[in-house]
PDB file of C-alpha atoms in Angstrom:
ATOM      1  CA  UNK A   1      96.559 -12.129   8.202  1.00 45.00           C
ATOM      2  CA  UNK A   2      93.732  -9.786   8.926  1.00 48.00           C
ATOM      3  CA  UNK A   3      93.027 -11.484  12.117  1.00 50.00           C
ATOM      4  CA  UNK A   4      96.310 -11.844  13.400  1.00 48.00           C
ATOM      5  CA  UNK A   5      96.156  -8.385  12.932  1.00 46.00           C
ATOM      6  CA  UNK A   6      93.688  -7.370  14.397  1.00 49.00           C
ATOM      7  CA  UNK A   7      94.733  -9.758  17.327  1.00 46.00           C
ATOM      8  CA  UNK A   8      98.458  -7.807  17.704  1.00 44.00           C
ATOM      9  CA  UNK A   9      96.970  -4.636  17.607  1.00 44.00           C
ATOM     10  CA  UNK A  10      93.996  -5.360  20.578  1.00 44.00           C
ATOM     11  CA  UNK A  11      96.763  -7.046  22.803  1.00 42.00           C
ATOM     12  CA  UNK A  12      99.161  -4.317  22.551  1.00 39.00           C
ATOM     13  CA  UNK A  13      98.583  -0.800  23.164  1.00 37.00           C
ATOM     14  CA  UNK A  14     102.126   0.075  23.424  1.00 41.00           C
ATOM     15  CA  UNK A  15     102.326   0.032  19.700  1.00 53.00           C
ATOM     16  CA  UNK A  16     104.356  -3.169  19.552  1.00 53.00           C
ATOM     17  CA  UNK A  17     103.798  -6.600  18.025  1.00 51.00           C
ATOM     18  CA  UNK A  18     103.697  -9.585  20.586  1.00 49.00           C
ATOM     19  CA  UNK A  19     107.292 -10.291  19.220  1.00 51.00           C
ATOM     20  CA  UNK A  20     108.265  -7.064  19.874  1.00 56.00           C
ATOM     21  CA  UNK A  21     108.384  -5.790  16.656  1.00 64.00           C
ATOM     22  CA  UNK A  22     106.340  -1.870  15.897  1.00 81.00           C
ATOM     23  CA  UNK A  23     102.797  -2.292  14.880  1.00 87.00           C
ATOM     24  CA  UNK A  24     103.869  -0.301  12.164  1.00 88.00           C
ATOM     25  CA  UNK A  25     106.467  -2.949  10.793  1.00 91.00           C
ATOM     26  CA  UNK A  26     103.776  -5.472  10.997  1.00 92.00           C
ATOM     27  CA  UNK A  27     100.784  -3.624   8.819  1.00 93.00           C
ATOM     28  CA  UNK A  28     103.478  -2.623   6.305  1.00 94.00           C
ATOM     29  CA  UNK A  29     104.610  -5.832   5.936  1.00 94.00           C
ATOM     30  CA  UNK A  30     100.992  -7.550   5.879  1.00 94.00           C
ATOM     31  CA  UNK A  31      99.956  -4.535   3.414  1.00 95.00           C
ATOM     32  CA  UNK A  32     102.872  -5.491   0.823  1.00 94.00           C
ATOM     33  CA  UNK A  33     101.372  -9.303   1.433  1.00 94.00           C
ATOM     34  CA  UNK A  34      98.569  -7.962   0.115  1.00 93.00           C
ATOM     35  CA  UNK A  35      96.212  -7.149   3.030  1.00 92.00           C
ATOM     36  CA  UNK A  36      94.287  -3.843   2.646  1.00 88.00           C
ATOM     37  CA  UNK A  37      92.698  -3.713   6.134  1.00 92.00           C
ATOM     38  CA  UNK A  38      96.055  -3.262   7.325  1.00 93.00           C
ATOM     39  CA  UNK A  39      96.553  -0.187   5.434  1.00 94.00           C
ATOM     40  CA  UNK A  40      92.981   1.346   7.019  1.00 94.00           C
ATOM     41  CA  UNK A  41      94.574   0.633  10.087  1.00 94.00           C
ATOM     42  CA  UNK A  42      97.759   2.447   9.143  1.00 95.00           C
ATOM     43  CA  UNK A  43      95.821   5.270   8.027  1.00 96.00           C
ATOM     44  CA  UNK A  44      93.438   5.011  11.657  1.00 95.00           C
ATOM     45  CA  UNK A  45      96.857   5.443  13.201  1.00 94.00           C
ATOM     46  CA  UNK A  46      98.580   7.952  11.382  1.00 96.00           C
ATOM     47  CA  UNK A  47      95.873  10.266   9.846  1.00 96.00           C
ATOM     48  CA  UNK A  48      95.827  12.920  13.099  1.00 96.00           C
ATOM     49  CA  UNK A  49      99.974  13.010  12.332  1.00 95.00           C
ATOM     50  CA  UNK A  50      99.021  13.965   8.622  1.00 96.00           C
ATOM     51  CA  UNK A  51      96.670  15.938   9.591  1.00 96.00           C
ATOM     52  CA  UNK A  52      98.302  18.089  12.172  1.00 95.00           C
ATOM     53  CA  UNK A  53     101.392  18.552   9.783  1.00 95.00           C
ATOM     54  CA  UNK A  54      98.768  20.058   6.907  1.00 95.00           C
ATOM     55  CA  UNK A  55      96.730  22.185   9.247  1.00 94.00           C
ATOM     56  CA  UNK A  56     100.346  23.844  10.486  1.00 92.00           C
ATOM     57  CA  UNK A  57     101.371  24.533   6.969  1.00 92.00           C
ATOM     58  CA  UNK A  58      97.983  24.905   4.462  1.00 92.00           C
ATOM     59  CA  UNK A  59      94.479  26.269   4.643  1.00 91.00           C
ATOM     60  CA  UNK A  60      91.993  24.689   6.647  1.00 90.00           C
ATOM     61  CA  UNK A  61      89.944  23.728   3.868  1.00 90.00           C
ATOM     62  CA  UNK A  62      92.366  21.875   1.904  1.00 92.00           C
ATOM     63  CA  UNK A  63      93.518  19.872   4.259  1.00 94.00           C
ATOM     64  CA  UNK A  64      90.976  16.715   4.115  1.00 95.00           C
ATOM     65  CA  UNK A  65      91.550  16.477   0.568  1.00 95.00           C
ATOM     66  CA  UNK A  66      95.668  16.532   1.009  1.00 96.00           C
ATOM     67  CA  UNK A  67      95.295  13.827   3.489  1.00 97.00           C
ATOM     68  CA  UNK A  68      93.338  11.357   1.442  1.00 96.00           C
ATOM     69  CA  UNK A  69      95.809  12.190  -1.624  1.00 96.00           C
ATOM     70  CA  UNK A  70      98.920  11.303   0.855  1.00 97.00           C
ATOM     71  CA  UNK A  71      97.388   8.204   2.181  1.00 97.00           C
ATOM     72  CA  UNK A  72      96.681   8.016  -1.648  1.00 96.00           C
ATOM     73  CA  UNK A  73     100.166   8.077  -2.579  1.00 96.00           C
ATOM     74  CA  UNK A  74     101.766   6.402   0.568  1.00 96.00           C
ATOM     75  CA  UNK A  75      99.618   3.289  -0.817  1.00 95.00           C
ATOM     76  CA  UNK A  76     101.208   3.183  -4.140  1.00 95.00           C
ATOM     77  CA  UNK A  77     104.741   3.986  -3.196  1.00 96.00           C
ATOM     78  CA  UNK A  78     104.572   1.870  -0.103  1.00 95.00           C
ATOM     79  CA  UNK A  79     106.801  -0.695  -1.730  1.00 95.00           C
ATOM     80  CA  UNK A  80     109.955   1.994  -1.969  1.00 95.00           C
ATOM     81  CA  UNK A  81     109.720   2.215   1.983  1.00 94.00           C
ATOM     82  CA  UNK A  82     113.474   0.799   3.056  1.00 92.00           C
ATOM     83  CA  UNK A  83     112.408   0.802   6.507  1.00 93.00           C
ATOM     84  CA  UNK A  84     108.913  -0.697   7.281  1.00 92.00           C
ATOM     85  CA  UNK A  85     109.198  -0.060  10.962  1.00 90.00           C
ATOM     86  CA  UNK A  86     109.577   3.733   9.642  1.00 93.00           C
ATOM     87  CA  UNK A  87     106.338   4.517   8.177  1.00 95.00           C
ATOM     88  CA  UNK A  88     105.465   7.306  10.772  1.00 94.00           C
ATOM     89  CA  UNK A  89     108.393   9.387  10.218  1.00 95.00           C
ATOM     90  CA  UNK A  90     108.065   8.472   5.851  1.00 96.00           C
ATOM     91  CA  UNK A  91     104.502   9.605   5.772  1.00 96.00           C
ATOM     92  CA  UNK A  92     105.790  12.961   7.985  1.00 95.00           C
ATOM     93  CA  UNK A  93     107.892  13.771   5.398  1.00 95.00           C
ATOM     94  CA  UNK A  94     105.158  12.859   2.679  1.00 96.00           C
ATOM     95  CA  UNK A  95     102.541  15.104   3.995  1.00 96.00           C
ATOM     96  CA  UNK A  96     105.839  17.815   4.032  1.00 95.00           C
ATOM     97  CA  UNK A  97     106.256  18.140   0.807  1.00 95.00           C
ATOM     98  CA  UNK A  98     103.129  18.198  -0.220  1.00 95.00           C
ATOM     99  CA  UNK A  99     102.507  20.881   1.603  1.00 93.00           C
ATOM    100  CA  UNK A 100     105.396  22.901   0.316  1.00 91.00           C
ATOM    101  CA  UNK A 101     104.164  21.570  -3.432  1.00 92.00           C
ATOM    102  CA  UNK A 102     100.275  23.090  -2.407  1.00 91.00           C
ATOM    103  CA  UNK A 103     101.834  26.418  -1.962  1.00 84.00           C
ATOM    104  CA  UNK A 104     104.526  26.365  -5.096  1.00 85.00           C
ATOM    105  CA  UNK A 105     100.923  25.309  -6.715  1.00 83.00           C
ATOM    106  CA  UNK A 106      98.601  27.625  -5.385  1.00 73.00           C
ATOM    107  CA  UNK A 107      97.137  31.307  -6.711  1.00 60.00           C
ATOM    108  CA  UNK A 108      97.253  34.456  -4.805  1.00 56.00           C
ATOM    109  CA  UNK A 109      94.694  34.387  -3.076  1.00 53.00           C
ATOM    110  CA  UNK A 110      92.074  37.397  -1.193  1.00 50.00           C
ATOM    111  CA  UNK A 111      92.118  38.256   2.404  1.00 54.00           C
ATOM    112  CA  UNK A 112      89.002  37.929   3.896  1.00 53.00           C
ATOM    113  CA  UNK A 113      88.168  41.311   5.988  1.00 55.00           C
ATOM    114  CA  UNK A 114      85.781  41.396   9.586  1.00 53.00           C
ATOM    115  CA  UNK A 115      82.968  41.817   7.085  1.00 53.00           C
ATOM    116  CA  UNK A 116      82.790  39.103   4.969  1.00 50.00           C
ATOM    117  CA  UNK A 117      84.247  36.615   7.664  1.00 51.00           C
ATOM    118  CA  UNK A 118      81.328  34.482   9.386  1.00 53.00           C
ATOM    119  CA  UNK A 119      80.232  36.036  12.930  1.00 53.00           C
ATOM    120  CA  UNK A 120      80.722  32.565  14.657  1.00 56.00           C
ATOM    121  CA  UNK A 121      83.195  34.029  16.865  1.00 60.00           C
ATOM    122  CA  UNK A 122      83.887  30.688  18.141  1.00 61.00           C
ATOM    123  CA  UNK A 123      85.676  29.602  14.841  1.00 70.00           C
ATOM    124  CA  UNK A 124      86.871  33.021  14.297  1.00 77.00           C
ATOM    125  CA  UNK A 125      88.781  32.987  17.728  1.00 81.00           C
ATOM    126  CA  UNK A 126      90.035  29.127  16.880  1.00 80.00           C
ATOM    127  CA  UNK A 127      91.121  30.741  13.097  1.00 82.00           C
ATOM    128  CA  UNK A 128      92.789  33.614  14.812  1.00 84.00           C
ATOM    129  CA  UNK A 129      94.685  30.963  17.035  1.00 83.00           C
ATOM    130  CA  UNK A 130      95.585  28.383  14.470  1.00 86.00           C
ATOM    131  CA  UNK A 131      97.314  31.659  12.544  1.00 87.00           C
ATOM    132  CA  UNK A 132      99.132  32.410  15.703  1.00 88.00           C
ATOM    133  CA  UNK A 133     100.651  28.905  16.064  1.00 90.00           C
ATOM    134  CA  UNK A 134     101.477  29.345  12.162  1.00 88.00           C
ATOM    135  CA  UNK A 135     103.283  32.101  12.771  1.00 89.00           C
ATOM    136  CA  UNK A 136     105.799  30.478  14.672  1.00 90.00           C
ATOM    137  CA  UNK A 137     109.195  28.395  13.859  1.00 89.00           C
ATOM    138  CA  UNK A 138     108.306  25.251  11.711  1.00 85.00           C
ATOM    139  CA  UNK A 139     109.424  23.389  14.385  1.00 83.00           C
ATOM    140  CA  UNK A 140     107.158  24.480  17.119  1.00 92.00           C
ATOM    141  CA  UNK A 141     104.156  24.855  14.546  1.00 91.00           C
ATOM    142  CA  UNK A 142     104.318  21.297  13.833  1.00 90.00           C
ATOM    143  CA  UNK A 143     104.247  19.852  17.526  1.00 92.00           C
ATOM    144  CA  UNK A 144     101.953  21.973  18.554  1.00 92.00           C
ATOM    145  CA  UNK A 145      99.125  21.592  16.398  1.00 91.00           C
ATOM    146  CA  UNK A 146     100.161  17.943  16.837  1.00 92.00           C
ATOM    147  CA  UNK A 147      99.715  18.307  20.486  1.00 92.00           C
ATOM    148  CA  UNK A 148      96.355  21.162  21.080  1.00 89.00           C
ATOM    149  CA  UNK A 149      94.828  20.314  17.870  1.00 88.00           C
ATOM    150  CA  UNK A 150      95.253  16.251  17.339  1.00 90.00           C
ATOM    151  CA  UNK A 151      95.685  15.886  21.155  1.00 91.00           C
ATOM    152  CA  UNK A 152      98.439  13.718  20.123  1.00 92.00           C
ATOM    153  CA  UNK A 153     100.750  13.594  23.637  1.00 93.00           C
ATOM    154  CA  UNK A 154     104.297  14.509  23.441  1.00 93.00           C
ATOM    155  CA  UNK A 155     105.882  10.347  23.127  1.00 93.00           C
ATOM    156  CA  UNK A 156     103.468   9.386  20.478  1.00 92.00           C
ATOM    157  CA  UNK A 157     104.431  13.292  18.401  1.00 93.00           C
ATOM    158  CA  UNK A 158     107.746  11.536  19.001  1.00 92.00           C
ATOM    159  CA  UNK A 159     107.342   8.078  17.755  1.00 90.00           C
ATOM    160  CA  UNK A 160     105.436   8.979  15.108  1.00 90.00           C
ATOM    161  CA  UNK A 161     107.837  11.861  13.646  1.00 90.00           C
ATOM    162  CA  UNK A 162     110.816  10.172  14.632  1.00 89.00           C
ATOM    163  CA  UNK A 163     112.030  12.910  16.497  1.00 91.00           C
ATOM    164  CA  UNK A 164     113.538  12.295  20.145  1.00 94.00           C
ATOM    165  CA  UNK A 165     111.078  12.876  22.891  1.00 94.00           C
ATOM    166  CA  UNK A 166     113.388  15.711  24.366  1.00 95.00           C
ATOM    167  CA  UNK A 167     113.206  17.446  20.995  1.00 95.00           C
ATOM    168  CA  UNK A 168     109.323  17.157  20.787  1.00 94.00           C
ATOM    169  CA  UNK A 169     109.076  18.620  24.811  1.00 95.00           C
ATOM    170  CA  UNK A 170     111.714  21.213  23.979  1.00 95.00           C
ATOM    171  CA  UNK A 171     109.287  22.457  21.270  1.00 94.00           C
ATOM    172  CA  UNK A 172     106.238  22.180  22.863  1.00 95.00           C
ATOM    173  CA  UNK A 173     108.128  24.299  25.430  1.00 95.00           C
ATOM    174  CA  UNK A 174     109.577  27.093  23.796  1.00 95.00           C
ATOM    175  CA  UNK A 175     106.488  26.751  21.396  1.00 93.00           C
ATOM    176  CA  UNK A 176     104.018  27.425  24.169  1.00 93.00           C
ATOM    177  CA  UNK A 177     106.384  29.893  25.548  1.00 93.00           C
ATOM    178  CA  UNK A 178     105.988  32.337  22.337  1.00 92.00           C
ATOM    179  CA  UNK A 179     102.323  30.931  21.529  1.00 90.00           C
ATOM    180  CA  UNK A 180     101.802  32.670  25.544  1.00 90.00           C
ATOM    181  CA  UNK A 181     103.667  35.442  24.613  1.00 89.00           C
ATOM    182  CA  UNK A 182     101.856  36.196  20.925  1.00 86.00           C
ATOM    183  CA  UNK A 183      98.570  35.348  22.903  1.00 84.00           C
ATOM    184  CA  UNK A 184      99.058  38.071  24.984  1.00 81.00           C
ATOM    185  CA  UNK A 185     100.250  40.570  22.863  1.00 72.00           C
ATOM    186  CA  UNK A 186      97.160  39.952  20.634  1.00 65.00           C
ATOM    187  CA  UNK A 187      94.473  40.278  23.769  1.00 63.00           C
ATOM    188  CA  UNK A 188      96.487  43.336  25.381  1.00 58.00           C
ATOM    189  CA  UNK A 189      97.721  42.023  28.221  1.00 47.00           C
TER     190      UNK A 189
END
């Protein structure tokens, strides 16, 4: 089964199998039939999506562990997925729910002031911009992180999240506009 999946994936960079079915559909069915390598391929396809969703919602230090937890949960619950072609939106919803759960369970945190913060200005600038993105409305926040941090294109974001391409374009455009405005205020321009 794995050789067949390799062939399908290598032939098709548009994320459709040779039969015209989405690659997710082929991979999910293969995993349900016992092919563990197929789940590794699903992970490779969707880890950036899950990572970006979490990065938009939870502290950076928690993201990697949560990504692993989400994929472990998805592997155990894959049999409950009603539409195998909807793996992307399904795992995206799991990631969003886990982020909400994280905040429900999290304890009060201590704010790190400038004295305690590291001296690496690149990292601190990136952290400041990420915090600005996190302050944006949810629809903009997620699409911006997927685009700017995870490097996904607008069409990739649409396919993987289940949003329409038009919605993604609007969210990216409006989100970038708000982000530029807030960056301008932050820098005093």
